[in-house]
Amino acid sequence: DLSRAGRLVLLVPAVAVVVPVVGMAQASAATVVVCPSGCPYTQLAPALAAAQSGDTIKIGPGTYAGGVTVDVSVKLVGAGPGATIIRGGGPVLTIGVPGAPSEPTVTIDAATVTRIARPSIAFMRPRSQPEVRITASRVFARSITPIITEHS
């Protein structure tokens, strides 16, 4: 039957188009590695600059400089709250940037985020409700300043 064969021919190209698109979405997420030596990155800031939305940044044991801005949706995964420490800066981590069309979704797992005098984490556009998940981690400041602040 010729009409049946025509339908079959139309379905095959549709499947061929869907498969590469699904494959490309999975290939875009990468793991960026940070450690004191022997890794592509030795500090968090250059790793964040190289990261794209959906990436995971694995941070090895050690103390890393803070004062960085997270402007893409990433997972920051340390080696444990006693092993991976992100310290310094004012604040240590800033989530989002002013004027961005949307806020990133950020996960902080198995790390310590600390600052002596200023906020540890700041949200640049609180009204847009960024999403930050903190698991198996410690976040603190060693003064009367807040741990988390919001800037509009």
PDB file of C-alpha atoms in Angstrom:
ATOM      1  CA  ASP A   1       0.000   0.000   0.000  1.00  0.00           C
ATOM      2  CA  LEU A   2       1.584   3.252  -1.188  1.00  0.00           C
ATOM      3  CA  SER A   3      -0.089   5.532   1.395  1.00  0.00           C
ATOM      4  CA  ARG A   4       1.254   3.400   4.237  1.00  0.00           C
ATOM      5  CA  ALA A   5       4.784   3.572   2.839  1.00  0.00           C
ATOM      6  CA  GLY A   6       4.489   7.374   2.614  1.00  0.00           C
ATOM      7  CA  ARG A   7       3.707   7.628   6.295  1.00  0.00           C
ATOM      8  CA  LEU A   8       6.673   5.485   7.170  1.00  0.00           C
ATOM      9  CA  VAL A   9       8.997   7.694   5.166  1.00  0.00           C
ATOM     10  CA  LEU A  10       7.746  10.773   7.055  1.00  0.00           C
ATOM     11  CA  LEU A  11       8.371   9.203  10.469  1.00  0.00           C
ATOM     12  CA  VAL A  12      11.977   8.234   9.813  1.00  0.00           C
ATOM     13  CA  PRO A  13      13.236  11.820   9.255  1.00  0.00           C
ATOM     14  CA  ALA A  14      11.441  13.005  12.428  1.00  0.00           C
ATOM     15  CA  VAL A  15      13.235  10.403  14.538  1.00  0.00           C
ATOM     16  CA  ALA A  16      16.573  11.282  12.959  1.00  0.00           C
ATOM     17  CA  VAL A  17      16.112  14.957  13.944  1.00  0.00           C
ATOM     18  CA  VAL A  18      15.149  14.246  17.577  1.00  0.00           C
ATOM     19  CA  VAL A  19      18.057  11.910  18.390  1.00  0.00           C
ATOM     20  CA  PRO A  20      20.903  14.404  17.716  1.00  0.00           C
ATOM     21  CA  VAL A  21      19.164  17.156  19.721  1.00  0.00           C
ATOM     22  CA  VAL A  22      18.860  14.910  22.781  1.00  0.00           C
ATOM     23  CA  GLY A  23      22.481  13.835  22.417  1.00  0.00           C
ATOM     24  CA  MET A  24      23.690  17.443  22.214  1.00  0.00           C
ATOM     25  CA  ALA A  25      21.869  18.446  25.413  1.00  0.00           C
ATOM     26  CA  GLN A  26      23.592  15.697  27.386  1.00  0.00           C
ATOM     27  CA  ALA A  27      27.012  16.466  25.934  1.00  0.00           C
ATOM     28  CA  SER A  28      26.893  20.120  27.015  1.00  0.00           C
ATOM     29  CA  ALA A  29      27.234  19.443  30.776  1.00  0.00           C
ATOM     30  CA  ALA A  30      30.858  19.064  31.819  1.00  0.00           C
ATOM     31  CA  THR A  31      32.851  18.555  34.987  1.00  0.00           C
ATOM     32  CA  VAL A  32      35.400  21.279  35.681  1.00  0.00           C
ATOM     33  CA  VAL A  33      38.084  20.236  38.189  1.00  0.00           C
ATOM     34  CA  VAL A  34      39.827  22.513  40.705  1.00  0.00           C
ATOM     35  CA  CYS A  35      42.655  21.390  43.015  1.00  0.00           C
ATOM     36  CA  PRO A  36      45.852  22.905  44.471  1.00  0.00           C
ATOM     37  CA  SER A  37      48.075  21.345  41.777  1.00  0.00           C
ATOM     38  CA  GLY A  38      47.884  18.983  38.830  1.00  0.00           C
ATOM     39  CA  CYS A  39      44.366  19.994  37.748  1.00  0.00           C
ATOM     40  CA  PRO A  40      43.174  22.263  34.943  1.00  0.00           C
ATOM     41  CA  TYR A  41      42.341  24.968  37.534  1.00  0.00           C
ATOM     42  CA  THR A  42      43.984  25.809  40.853  1.00  0.00           C
ATOM     43  CA  GLN A  43      41.455  28.463  41.902  1.00  0.00           C
ATOM     44  CA  LEU A  44      37.686  28.790  41.764  1.00  0.00           C
ATOM     45  CA  ALA A  45      37.423  32.085  39.801  1.00  0.00           C
ATOM     46  CA  PRO A  46      39.001  30.802  36.548  1.00  0.00           C
ATOM     47  CA  ALA A  47      36.977  27.582  36.802  1.00  0.00           C
ATOM     48  CA  LEU A  48      33.751  29.602  37.140  1.00  0.00           C
ATOM     49  CA  ALA A  49      34.767  31.758  34.174  1.00  0.00           C
ATOM     50  CA  ALA A  50      35.168  28.596  32.068  1.00  0.00           C
ATOM     51  CA  ALA A  51      31.983  26.912  33.331  1.00  0.00           C
ATOM     52  CA  GLN A  52      28.722  26.834  31.432  1.00  0.00           C
ATOM     53  CA  SER A  53      25.208  26.372  32.770  1.00  0.00           C
ATOM     54  CA  GLY A  54      24.678  22.775  33.846  1.00  0.00           C
ATOM     55  CA  ASP A  55      28.355  22.090  34.611  1.00  0.00           C
ATOM     56  CA  THR A  56      29.657  20.606  37.841  1.00  0.00           C
ATOM     57  CA  ILE A  57      32.753  22.157  39.405  1.00  0.00           C
ATOM     58  CA  LYS A  58      34.554  19.556  41.521  1.00  0.00           C
ATOM     59  CA  ILE A  59      36.721  21.308  44.105  1.00  0.00           C
ATOM     60  CA  GLY A  60      39.419  19.180  45.711  1.00  0.00           C
ATOM     61  CA  PRO A  61      40.667  19.405  49.281  1.00  0.00           C
ATOM     62  CA  GLY A  62      42.300  22.743  50.092  1.00  0.00           C
ATOM     63  CA  THR A  63      41.558  26.404  50.745  1.00  0.00           C
ATOM     64  CA  TYR A  64      40.497  28.509  47.777  1.00  0.00           C
ATOM     65  CA  ALA A  65      40.085  32.259  47.321  1.00  0.00           C
ATOM     66  CA  GLY A  66      36.545  33.587  47.461  1.00  0.00           C
ATOM     67  CA  GLY A  67      35.344  36.938  46.203  1.00  0.00           C
ATOM     68  CA  VAL A  68      33.893  35.267  43.120  1.00  0.00           C
ATOM     69  CA  THR A  69      30.627  35.706  41.237  1.00  0.00           C
ATOM     70  CA  VAL A  70      28.549  32.739  40.123  1.00  0.00           C
ATOM     71  CA  ASP A  71      26.611  33.848  37.051  1.00  0.00           C
ATOM     72  CA  VAL A  72      25.741  30.448  35.530  1.00  0.00           C
ATOM     73  CA  SER A  73      23.782  27.500  36.918  1.00  0.00           C
ATOM     74  CA  VAL A  74      26.405  25.153  38.357  1.00  0.00           C
ATOM     75  CA  LYS A  75      27.006  22.623  41.093  1.00  0.00           C
ATOM     76  CA  LEU A  76      29.983  23.383  43.337  1.00  0.00           C
ATOM     77  CA  VAL A  77      31.005  20.039  44.834  1.00  0.00           C
ATOM     78  CA  GLY A  78      33.772  19.956  47.417  1.00  0.00           C
ATOM     79  CA  ALA A  79      35.610  17.064  49.059  1.00  0.00           C
ATOM     80  CA  GLY A  80      33.800  17.616  52.369  1.00  0.00           C
ATOM     81  CA  PRO A  81      33.072  20.597  54.631  1.00  0.00           C
ATOM     82  CA  GLY A  82      36.309  20.073  56.544  1.00  0.00           C
ATOM     83  CA  ALA A  83      38.381  19.476  53.424  1.00  0.00           C
ATOM     84  CA  THR A  84      37.249  22.118  50.898  1.00  0.00           C
ATOM     85  CA  ILE A  85      37.188  25.718  52.141  1.00  0.00           C
ATOM     86  CA  ILE A  86      36.249  28.778  50.089  1.00  0.00           C
ATOM     87  CA  ARG A  87      37.347  31.859  52.029  1.00  0.00           C
ATOM     88  CA  GLY A  88      37.765  35.585  51.658  1.00  0.00           C
ATOM     89  CA  GLY A  89      36.393  38.261  49.432  1.00  0.00           C
ATOM     90  CA  GLY A  90      33.531  40.465  50.277  1.00  0.00           C
ATOM     91  CA  PRO A  91      31.277  38.472  49.980  1.00  0.00           C
ATOM     92  CA  VAL A  92      32.839  35.050  49.433  1.00  0.00           C
ATOM     93  CA  LEU A  93      30.279  34.049  46.786  1.00  0.00           C
ATOM     94  CA  THR A  94      28.009  36.414  44.875  1.00  0.00           C
ATOM     95  CA  ILE A  95      25.110  34.678  43.163  1.00  0.00           C
ATOM     96  CA  GLY A  96      23.919  36.389  39.974  1.00  0.00           C
ATOM     97  CA  VAL A  97      24.750  39.683  38.311  1.00  0.00           C
ATOM     98  CA  PRO A  98      22.757  42.922  38.081  1.00  0.00           C
ATOM     99  CA  GLY A  99      20.743  43.258  34.883  1.00  0.00           C
ATOM    100  CA  ALA A 100      20.796  39.552  34.007  1.00  0.00           C
ATOM    101  CA  PRO A 101      17.575  38.268  32.428  1.00  0.00           C
ATOM    102  CA  SER A 102      17.435  35.399  34.946  1.00  0.00           C
ATOM    103  CA  GLU A 103      19.229  34.105  38.010  1.00  0.00           C
ATOM    104  CA  PRO A 104      21.377  30.987  38.112  1.00  0.00           C
ATOM    105  CA  THR A 105      20.508  27.892  40.112  1.00  0.00           C
ATOM    106  CA  VAL A 106      23.504  27.041  42.288  1.00  0.00           C
ATOM    107  CA  THR A 107      24.184  23.963  44.391  1.00  0.00           C
ATOM    108  CA  ILE A 108      26.921  24.058  47.028  1.00  0.00           C
ATOM    109  CA  ASP A 109      27.757  20.591  48.317  1.00  0.00           C
ATOM    110  CA  ALA A 110      30.439  19.286  50.688  1.00  0.00           C
ATOM    111  CA  ALA A 111      32.313  22.567  51.241  1.00  0.00           C
ATOM    112  CA  THR A 112      32.817  25.334  53.805  1.00  0.00           C
ATOM    113  CA  VAL A 113      32.112  28.925  52.716  1.00  0.00           C
ATOM    114  CA  THR A 114      33.511  31.394  55.235  1.00  0.00           C
ATOM    115  CA  ARG A 115      34.386  35.054  55.655  1.00  0.00           C
ATOM    116  CA  ILE A 116      35.773  36.845  58.686  1.00  0.00           C
ATOM    117  CA  ALA A 117      33.930  40.168  58.455  1.00  0.00           C
ATOM    118  CA  ARG A 118      31.606  40.370  55.455  1.00  0.00           C
ATOM    119  CA  PRO A 119      28.657  38.264  54.279  1.00  0.00           C
ATOM    120  CA  SER A 120      29.540  34.796  53.047  1.00  0.00           C
ATOM    121  CA  ILE A 121      26.940  34.654  50.257  1.00  0.00           C
ATOM    122  CA  ALA A 122      25.224  37.579  48.541  1.00  0.00           C
ATOM    123  CA  PHE A 123      22.353  37.532  46.078  1.00  0.00           C
ATOM    124  CA  MET A 124      22.510  40.363  43.569  1.00  0.00           C
ATOM    125  CA  ARG A 125      18.845  40.382  42.545  1.00  0.00           C
ATOM    126  CA  PRO A 126      16.741  39.026  45.423  1.00  0.00           C
ATOM    127  CA  ARG A 127      13.421  39.888  43.831  1.00  0.00           C
ATOM    128  CA  SER A 128      14.052  37.401  41.028  1.00  0.00           C
ATOM    129  CA  GLN A 129      14.365  34.544  43.538  1.00  0.00           C
ATOM    130  CA  PRO A 130      17.627  32.764  42.693  1.00  0.00           C
ATOM    131  CA  GLU A 131      17.749  29.161  43.768  1.00  0.00           C
ATOM    132  CA  VAL A 132      20.647  28.043  45.929  1.00  0.00           C
ATOM    133  CA  ARG A 133      20.859  24.564  47.418  1.00  0.00           C
ATOM    134  CA  ILE A 134      23.362  24.029  50.213  1.00  0.00           C
ATOM    135  CA  THR A 135      23.933  20.418  51.267  1.00  0.00           C
ATOM    136  CA  ALA A 136      26.532  18.769  53.521  1.00  0.00           C
ATOM    137  CA  SER A 137      28.283  22.146  53.823  1.00  0.00           C
ATOM    138  CA  ARG A 138      29.029  24.902  56.316  1.00  0.00           C
ATOM    139  CA  VAL A 139      28.384  28.589  55.659  1.00  0.00           C
ATOM    140  CA  PHE A 140      29.404  31.128  58.280  1.00  0.00           C
ATOM    141  CA  ALA A 141      30.890  34.532  59.026  1.00  0.00           C
ATOM    142  CA  ARG A 142      32.987  35.271  62.109  1.00  0.00           C
ATOM    143  CA  SER A 143      31.420  38.549  63.137  1.00  0.00           C
ATOM    144  CA  ILE A 144      28.051  40.194  63.549  1.00  0.00           C
ATOM    145  CA  THR A 145      27.643  40.602  59.774  1.00  0.00           C
ATOM    146  CA  PRO A 146      24.996  38.409  58.177  1.00  0.00           C
ATOM    147  CA  ILE A 147      25.860  35.139  56.533  1.00  0.00           C
ATOM    148  CA  ILE A 148      23.629  35.838  53.558  1.00  0.00           C
ATOM    149  CA  THR A 149      22.676  39.267  52.211  1.00  0.00           C
ATOM    150  CA  GLU A 150      20.568  40.550  49.337  1.00  0.00           C
ATOM    151  CA  HIS A 151      21.430  43.435  47.017  1.00  0.00           C
ATOM    152  CA  SER A 152      19.052  44.915  44.466  1.00  0.00           C
TER     153      SER A 152
END
